[in-house]
Amino acid sequence: ARRTRAIAKGATVAVGSETAISWHDSIAPAFRDGYVRSRGFRDRLRAWGNLIERYARPGDQVLDAGCGAGTLSFEAARIAAHVDGIDGAERMIDLARSGAIERGITNVTFEVALFETLSDRAGQYDLALCSSVLEYLPDLATEIARLAALLRPGGRLIMSLPNGRSHYRRFEALAWRLTGRPRYYRHVRHVPASTEVREILRGLGLNVLETVYYADPPLPRFVNRLAGGPRYRKTMFAMVAARD
């Protein structure tokens, strides 16, 4: 059965020399500042902050896979014993390290690294975070399995993806095919429904604990209300799963 819905054939092939990593590297300061300036990013931070509050525990060893400028790593570091953040974009890691120093957070470590390096860390973490990264990677099921392998018995995984059932996401995919906008869609490979991700997790032997839909489209609120419930209105979903 088909597990993910590709945006468009060839949509993620690099344009010129640009890749998903180099693009995120180029927008690093704006991405970091989005958590203050953007309504959608603020909604993301609220949703993730609540999830981390519920599922992180004192003493946890945490991995933030695709940590960006470290915003969610800092949230986890308030509770956990230690957080390792990795990202392929060097400028993001520079901002994360600077942010930790500015905040006086000492229980975080950031390094430039790709998902391929995670195979050496199997069974090392109590909690793994992965926010808005998996949609850019080649094979969704393979990368989720890579994250699941990091978990100790009882470990939790929190990950998010663009919501394939969102009416606005479907509009974005059409707009990309017609106009080449929004620009980031050239790098997106997966916009799955939450049910498809749940199937992958169950196939890996993980228990799905919770699914949260968040982030309204950047439209007037009365327009968003016409789209229906969160499953069809919100542009993102986060899913929590645990290893027995």
C-alpha positions as a Markdown table, in Angstrom:
| # | Residue | x | y | z |
|---|---|---|---|---|
| 1 | Ala | 0.0 | 0.0 | 0.0 |
| 2 | Arg | 1.1 | 3.5 | -0.7 |
| 3 | Arg | 2.5 | 5.0 | 2.5 |
| 4 | Thr | 3.2 | 8.6 | 1.6 |
| 5 | Arg | 1.9 | 11.1 | -1.0 |
| 6 | Ala | 4.7 | 12.6 | -3.0 |
| 7 | Ile | 4.2 | 16.3 | -3.8 |
| 8 | Ala | 5.2 | 16.2 | -7.4 |
| 9 | Lys | 7.5 | 14.1 | -9.5 |
| 10 | Gly | 11.0 | 15.6 | -9.3 |
| 11 | Ala | 9.9 | 18.2 | -6.7 |
| 12 | Thr | 12.8 | 17.5 | -4.4 |
| 13 | Val | 15.6 | 17.4 | -7.0 |
| 14 | Ala | 18.1 | 20.2 | -6.1 |
| 15 | Val | 17.6 | 23.3 | -8.2 |
| 16 | Gly | 21.1 | 24.4 | -9.3 |
| 17 | Ser | 23.3 | 23.6 | -6.3 |
| 18 | Glu | 20.6 | 24.1 | -3.7 |
| 19 | Thr | 19.6 | 21.2 | -1.4 |
| 20 | Ala | 17.2 | 21.1 | 1.5 |
| 21 | Ile | 20.2 | 21.5 | 3.9 |
| 22 | Ser | 21.8 | 24.4 | 2.0 |
| 23 | Trp | 18.4 | 26.1 | 1.8 |
| 24 | His | 17.8 | 25.8 | 5.6 |
| 25 | Asp | 21.4 | 27.0 | 6.1 |
| 26 | Ser | 20.6 | 30.2 | 4.1 |
| 27 | Ile | 17.4 | 31.0 | 6.1 |
| 28 | Ala | 18.8 | 30.0 | 9.5 |
| 29 | Pro | 18.3 | 33.4 | 11.3 |
| 30 | Ala | 14.9 | 33.9 | 9.9 |
| 31 | Phe | 13.9 | 30.4 | 10.8 |
| 32 | Arg | 15.0 | 31.0 | 14.4 |
| 33 | Asp | 13.2 | 34.3 | 14.6 |
| 34 | Gly | 10.1 | 32.8 | 13.2 |
| 35 | Tyr | 9.3 | 31.3 | 16.6 |
| 36 | Val | 8.7 | 34.9 | 17.7 |
| 37 | Arg | 7.4 | 36.6 | 14.6 |
| 38 | Ser | 5.2 | 33.9 | 12.9 |
| 39 | Arg | 1.8 | 32.9 | 14.1 |
| 40 | Gly | 2.3 | 29.4 | 12.7 |
| 41 | Phe | 5.7 | 29.0 | 14.4 |
| 42 | Arg | 4.3 | 30.2 | 17.7 |
| 43 | Asp | 1.6 | 27.6 | 17.4 |
| 44 | Arg | 4.3 | 25.0 | 16.7 |
| 45 | Leu | 6.2 | 26.0 | 19.8 |
| 46 | Arg | 3.1 | 25.8 | 21.9 |
| 47 | Ala | 2.2 | 22.4 | 20.6 |
| 48 | Trp | 5.7 | 21.0 | 21.0 |
| 49 | Gly | 6.2 | 22.7 | 24.3 |
| 50 | Asn | 3.1 | 20.9 | 25.7 |
| 51 | Leu | 4.2 | 17.6 | 24.3 |
| 52 | Ile | 7.7 | 17.9 | 25.7 |
| 53 | Glu | 6.2 | 18.8 | 29.1 |
| 54 | Arg | 4.1 | 15.7 | 29.0 |
| 55 | Tyr | 6.7 | 13.2 | 27.7 |
| 56 | Ala | 10.1 | 14.4 | 28.9 |
| 57 | Arg | 11.2 | 13.2 | 32.3 |
| 58 | Pro | 14.0 | 14.2 | 34.7 |
| 59 | Gly | 17.0 | 12.1 | 34.0 |
| 60 | Asp | 16.2 | 11.5 | 30.3 |
| 61 | Gln | 18.8 | 11.4 | 27.6 |
| 62 | Val | 17.3 | 13.2 | 24.6 |
| 63 | Leu | 18.1 | 13.5 | 20.9 |
| 64 | Asp | 16.8 | 16.4 | 18.9 |
| 65 | Ala | 17.2 | 15.1 | 15.3 |
| 66 | Gly | 17.2 | 18.1 | 13.0 |
| 67 | Cys | 17.4 | 20.6 | 15.8 |
| 68 | Gly | 17.6 | 23.7 | 13.7 |
| 69 | Ala | 18.6 | 26.7 | 15.9 |
| 70 | Gly | 17.9 | 24.7 | 19.1 |
| 71 | Thr | 14.5 | 26.1 | 20.1 |
| 72 | Leu | 13.0 | 22.7 | 21.0 |
| 73 | Ser | 16.2 | 21.4 | 22.4 |
| 74 | Phe | 16.1 | 24.2 | 24.9 |
| 75 | Glu | 12.5 | 23.3 | 25.9 |
| 76 | Ala | 13.6 | 19.7 | 26.5 |
| 77 | Ala | 16.7 | 20.8 | 28.4 |
| 78 | Arg | 14.5 | 22.4 | 31.1 |
| 79 | Ile | 13.4 | 18.9 | 32.1 |
| 80 | Ala | 15.8 | 16.3 | 30.9 |
| 81 | Ala | 19.3 | 15.4 | 32.0 |
| 82 | His | 21.0 | 16.1 | 28.7 |
| 83 | Val | 20.0 | 16.9 | 25.1 |
| 84 | Asp | 22.0 | 16.1 | 22.0 |
| 85 | Gly | 21.0 | 18.2 | 19.0 |
| 86 | Ile | 22.1 | 17.4 | 15.5 |
| 87 | Asp | 21.4 | 19.2 | 12.2 |
| 88 | Gly | 22.9 | 19.1 | 8.7 |
| 89 | Ala | 22.9 | 22.9 | 8.4 |
| 90 | Glu | 26.1 | 24.4 | 9.9 |
| 91 | Arg | 24.6 | 27.8 | 10.4 |
| 92 | Met | 21.7 | 26.4 | 12.4 |
| 93 | Ile | 24.2 | 24.7 | 14.7 |
| 94 | Asp | 26.1 | 27.9 | 15.1 |
| 95 | Leu | 22.9 | 29.6 | 16.2 |
| 96 | Ala | 22.0 | 26.8 | 18.5 |
| 97 | Arg | 25.3 | 26.9 | 20.3 |
| 98 | Ser | 25.1 | 30.7 | 20.6 |
| 99 | Gly | 21.6 | 30.4 | 21.9 |
| 100 | Ala | 22.6 | 27.9 | 24.6 |
| 101 | Ile | 25.4 | 30.3 | 25.7 |
| 102 | Glu | 23.0 | 33.3 | 25.8 |
| 103 | Arg | 20.5 | 31.3 | 27.9 |
| 104 | Gly | 23.1 | 29.8 | 30.2 |
| 105 | Ile | 22.0 | 26.3 | 29.2 |
| 106 | Thr | 24.8 | 23.8 | 29.9 |
| 107 | Asn | 23.0 | 20.4 | 29.5 |
| 108 | Val | 22.9 | 20.6 | 25.6 |
| 109 | Thr | 25.4 | 19.6 | 23.0 |
| 110 | Phe | 25.0 | 20.6 | 19.3 |
| 111 | Glu | 26.8 | 19.1 | 16.3 |
| 112 | Val | 26.6 | 19.2 | 12.5 |
| 113 | Ala | 25.5 | 15.6 | 11.6 |
| 114 | Leu | 23.2 | 13.8 | 9.2 |
| 115 | Phe | 20.6 | 11.2 | 10.0 |
| 116 | Glu | 22.9 | 8.6 | 8.5 |
| 117 | Thr | 25.2 | 8.9 | 11.5 |
| 118 | Leu | 22.5 | 7.9 | 14.0 |
| 119 | Ser | 23.0 | 4.2 | 13.4 |
| 120 | Asp | 25.9 | 4.4 | 15.9 |
| 121 | Arg | 23.5 | 5.6 | 18.7 |
| 122 | Ala | 21.0 | 2.8 | 18.7 |
| 123 | Gly | 19.4 | 2.3 | 22.1 |
| 124 | Gln | 21.0 | 5.3 | 23.7 |
| 125 | Tyr | 18.0 | 7.7 | 24.2 |
| 126 | Asp | 14.9 | 7.9 | 26.4 |
| 127 | Leu | 13.3 | 10.6 | 24.2 |
| 128 | Ala | 13.8 | 11.4 | 20.5 |
| 129 | Leu | 12.4 | 14.6 | 18.9 |
| 130 | Cys | 12.1 | 15.2 | 15.2 |
| 131 | Ser | 10.3 | 18.4 | 14.2 |
| 132 | Ser | 9.6 | 19.1 | 10.5 |
| 133 | Val | 12.5 | 17.2 | 9.1 |
| 134 | Leu | 11.2 | 13.8 | 7.8 |
| 135 | Glu | 9.4 | 15.4 | 4.9 |
| 136 | Tyr | 12.7 | 16.3 | 3.3 |
| 137 | Leu | 14.3 | 12.9 | 3.6 |
| 138 | Pro | 14.4 | 10.2 | 0.8 |
| 139 | Asp | 12.3 | 7.4 | 2.4 |
| 140 | Leu | 9.9 | 8.1 | 5.2 |
| 141 | Ala | 9.6 | 4.6 | 6.6 |
| 142 | Thr | 13.4 | 4.1 | 6.6 |
| 143 | Glu | 14.0 | 7.3 | 8.5 |
| 144 | Ile | 11.3 | 6.7 | 11.1 |
| 145 | Ala | 12.8 | 3.2 | 11.7 |
| 146 | Arg | 16.2 | 4.9 | 12.2 |
| 147 | Leu | 14.6 | 7.2 | 14.9 |
| 148 | Ala | 12.8 | 4.3 | 16.5 |
| 149 | Ala | 16.1 | 2.3 | 16.8 |
| 150 | Leu | 17.5 | 5.1 | 19.0 |
| 151 | Leu | 15.1 | 4.4 | 21.8 |
| 152 | Arg | 15.8 | 2.5 | 25.0 |
| 153 | Pro | 13.0 | 0.2 | 26.4 |
| 154 | Gly | 10.2 | 2.6 | 27.5 |
| 155 | Gly | 11.7 | 5.4 | 25.2 |
| 156 | Arg | 9.4 | 7.9 | 23.5 |
| 157 | Leu | 9.5 | 9.4 | 20.0 |
| 158 | Ile | 7.8 | 12.7 | 19.2 |
| 159 | Met | 7.9 | 13.7 | 15.5 |
| 160 | Ser | 6.0 | 16.0 | 13.2 |
| 161 | Leu | 5.2 | 16.2 | 9.5 |
| 162 | Pro | 3.1 | 18.3 | 7.2 |
| 163 | Asn | -0.5 | 17.2 | 7.3 |
| 164 | Gly | -1.5 | 15.5 | 4.1 |
| 165 | Arg | -5.2 | 15.8 | 4.9 |
| 166 | Ser | -5.0 | 19.6 | 5.3 |
| 167 | His | -7.0 | 21.4 | 2.6 |
| 168 | Tyr | -4.4 | 24.1 | 2.6 |
| 169 | Arg | -1.5 | 21.7 | 2.1 |
| 170 | Arg | -3.3 | 20.4 | -1.0 |
| 171 | Phe | -3.6 | 24.0 | -2.3 |
| 172 | Glu | 0.1 | 24.5 | -1.6 |
| 173 | Ala | 1.0 | 21.4 | -3.7 |
| 174 | Leu | -1.1 | 22.7 | -6.6 |
| 175 | Ala | 0.4 | 26.1 | -6.3 |
| 176 | Trp | 3.9 | 24.6 | -6.4 |
| 177 | Arg | 3.2 | 22.7 | -9.6 |
| 178 | Leu | 1.7 | 25.8 | -11.3 |
| 179 | Thr | 4.0 | 28.5 | -10.0 |
| 180 | Gly | 7.0 | 27.0 | -8.3 |
| 181 | Arg | 5.9 | 28.6 | -5.0 |
| 182 | Pro | 6.1 | 28.2 | -2.0 |
| 183 | Arg | 9.9 | 27.8 | -2.6 |
| 184 | Tyr | 10.5 | 25.2 | 0.1 |
| 185 | Tyr | 8.2 | 22.7 | -1.7 |
| 186 | Arg | 11.0 | 22.0 | -4.2 |
| 187 | His | 12.7 | 20.0 | -1.4 |
| 188 | Val | 9.6 | 18.3 | 0.2 |
| 189 | Arg | 9.2 | 14.6 | -0.5 |
| 190 | His | 6.4 | 13.6 | 1.9 |
| 191 | Val | 3.1 | 15.0 | 3.0 |
| 192 | Pro | 1.5 | 12.0 | 4.6 |
| 193 | Ala | -1.8 | 11.5 | 6.4 |
| 194 | Ser | -1.4 | 10.8 | 10.1 |
| 195 | Thr | -2.9 | 7.3 | 9.5 |
| 196 | Glu | 0.0 | 6.4 | 7.2 |
| 197 | Val | 2.6 | 7.4 | 9.8 |
| 198 | Arg | 0.7 | 5.5 | 12.5 |
| 199 | Glu | 0.9 | 2.4 | 10.3 |
| 200 | Ile | 4.6 | 2.7 | 9.9 |
| 201 | Leu | 5.1 | 3.1 | 13.7 |
| 202 | Arg | 2.9 | 0.1 | 14.5 |
| 203 | Gly | 4.9 | -1.9 | 12.0 |
| 204 | Leu | 8.0 | -1.1 | 14.0 |
| 205 | Gly | 6.4 | -2.4 | 17.2 |
| 206 | Leu | 5.9 | 1.1 | 18.7 |
| 207 | Asn | 2.7 | 2.1 | 20.6 |
| 208 | Val | 1.2 | 5.3 | 19.3 |
| 209 | Leu | 0.2 | 7.4 | 22.3 |
| 210 | Glu | -1.1 | 10.6 | 20.9 |
| 211 | Thr | -1.6 | 12.7 | 17.7 |
| 212 | Val | -1.8 | 16.5 | 17.8 |
| 213 | Tyr | -2.8 | 18.7 | 14.9 |
| 214 | Tyr | -1.5 | 22.2 | 15.0 |
| 215 | Ala | -0.8 | 25.4 | 12.9 |
| 216 | Asp | -3.6 | 27.1 | 11.1 |
| 217 | Pro | -2.9 | 28.2 | 7.5 |
| 218 | Pro | -1.8 | 31.9 | 7.1 |
| 219 | Leu | -5.4 | 32.9 | 6.3 |
| 220 | Pro | -8.0 | 35.0 | 8.1 |
| 221 | Arg | -9.4 | 33.1 | 11.1 |
| 222 | Phe | -13.0 | 33.1 | 9.7 |
| 223 | Val | -11.7 | 31.4 | 6.5 |
| 224 | Asn | -9.8 | 28.8 | 8.5 |
| 225 | Arg | -12.9 | 27.9 | 10.4 |
| 226 | Leu | -14.7 | 27.0 | 7.2 |
| 227 | Ala | -12.1 | 24.2 | 6.6 |
| 228 | Gly | -13.6 | 22.0 | 9.3 |
| 229 | Gly | -12.0 | 20.2 | 12.2 |
| 230 | Pro | -8.3 | 20.1 | 13.1 |
| 231 | Arg | -7.6 | 17.0 | 10.9 |
| 232 | Tyr | -8.5 | 19.0 | 7.8 |
| 233 | Arg | -7.7 | 22.5 | 8.9 |
| 234 | Lys | -4.3 | 22.3 | 10.6 |
| 235 | Thr | -1.2 | 22.2 | 8.4 |
| 236 | Met | 1.0 | 20.0 | 10.7 |
| 237 | Phe | 0.6 | 17.0 | 13.0 |
| 238 | Ala | 2.8 | 15.6 | 15.7 |
| 239 | Met | 2.7 | 12.0 | 16.7 |
| 240 | Val | 4.0 | 10.4 | 19.9 |
| 241 | Ala | 5.0 | 6.8 | 20.1 |
| 242 | Ala | 6.7 | 4.6 | 22.7 |
| 243 | Arg | 8.8 | 1.4 | 22.8 |
| 244 | Asp | 7.6 | -1.2 | 25.3 |
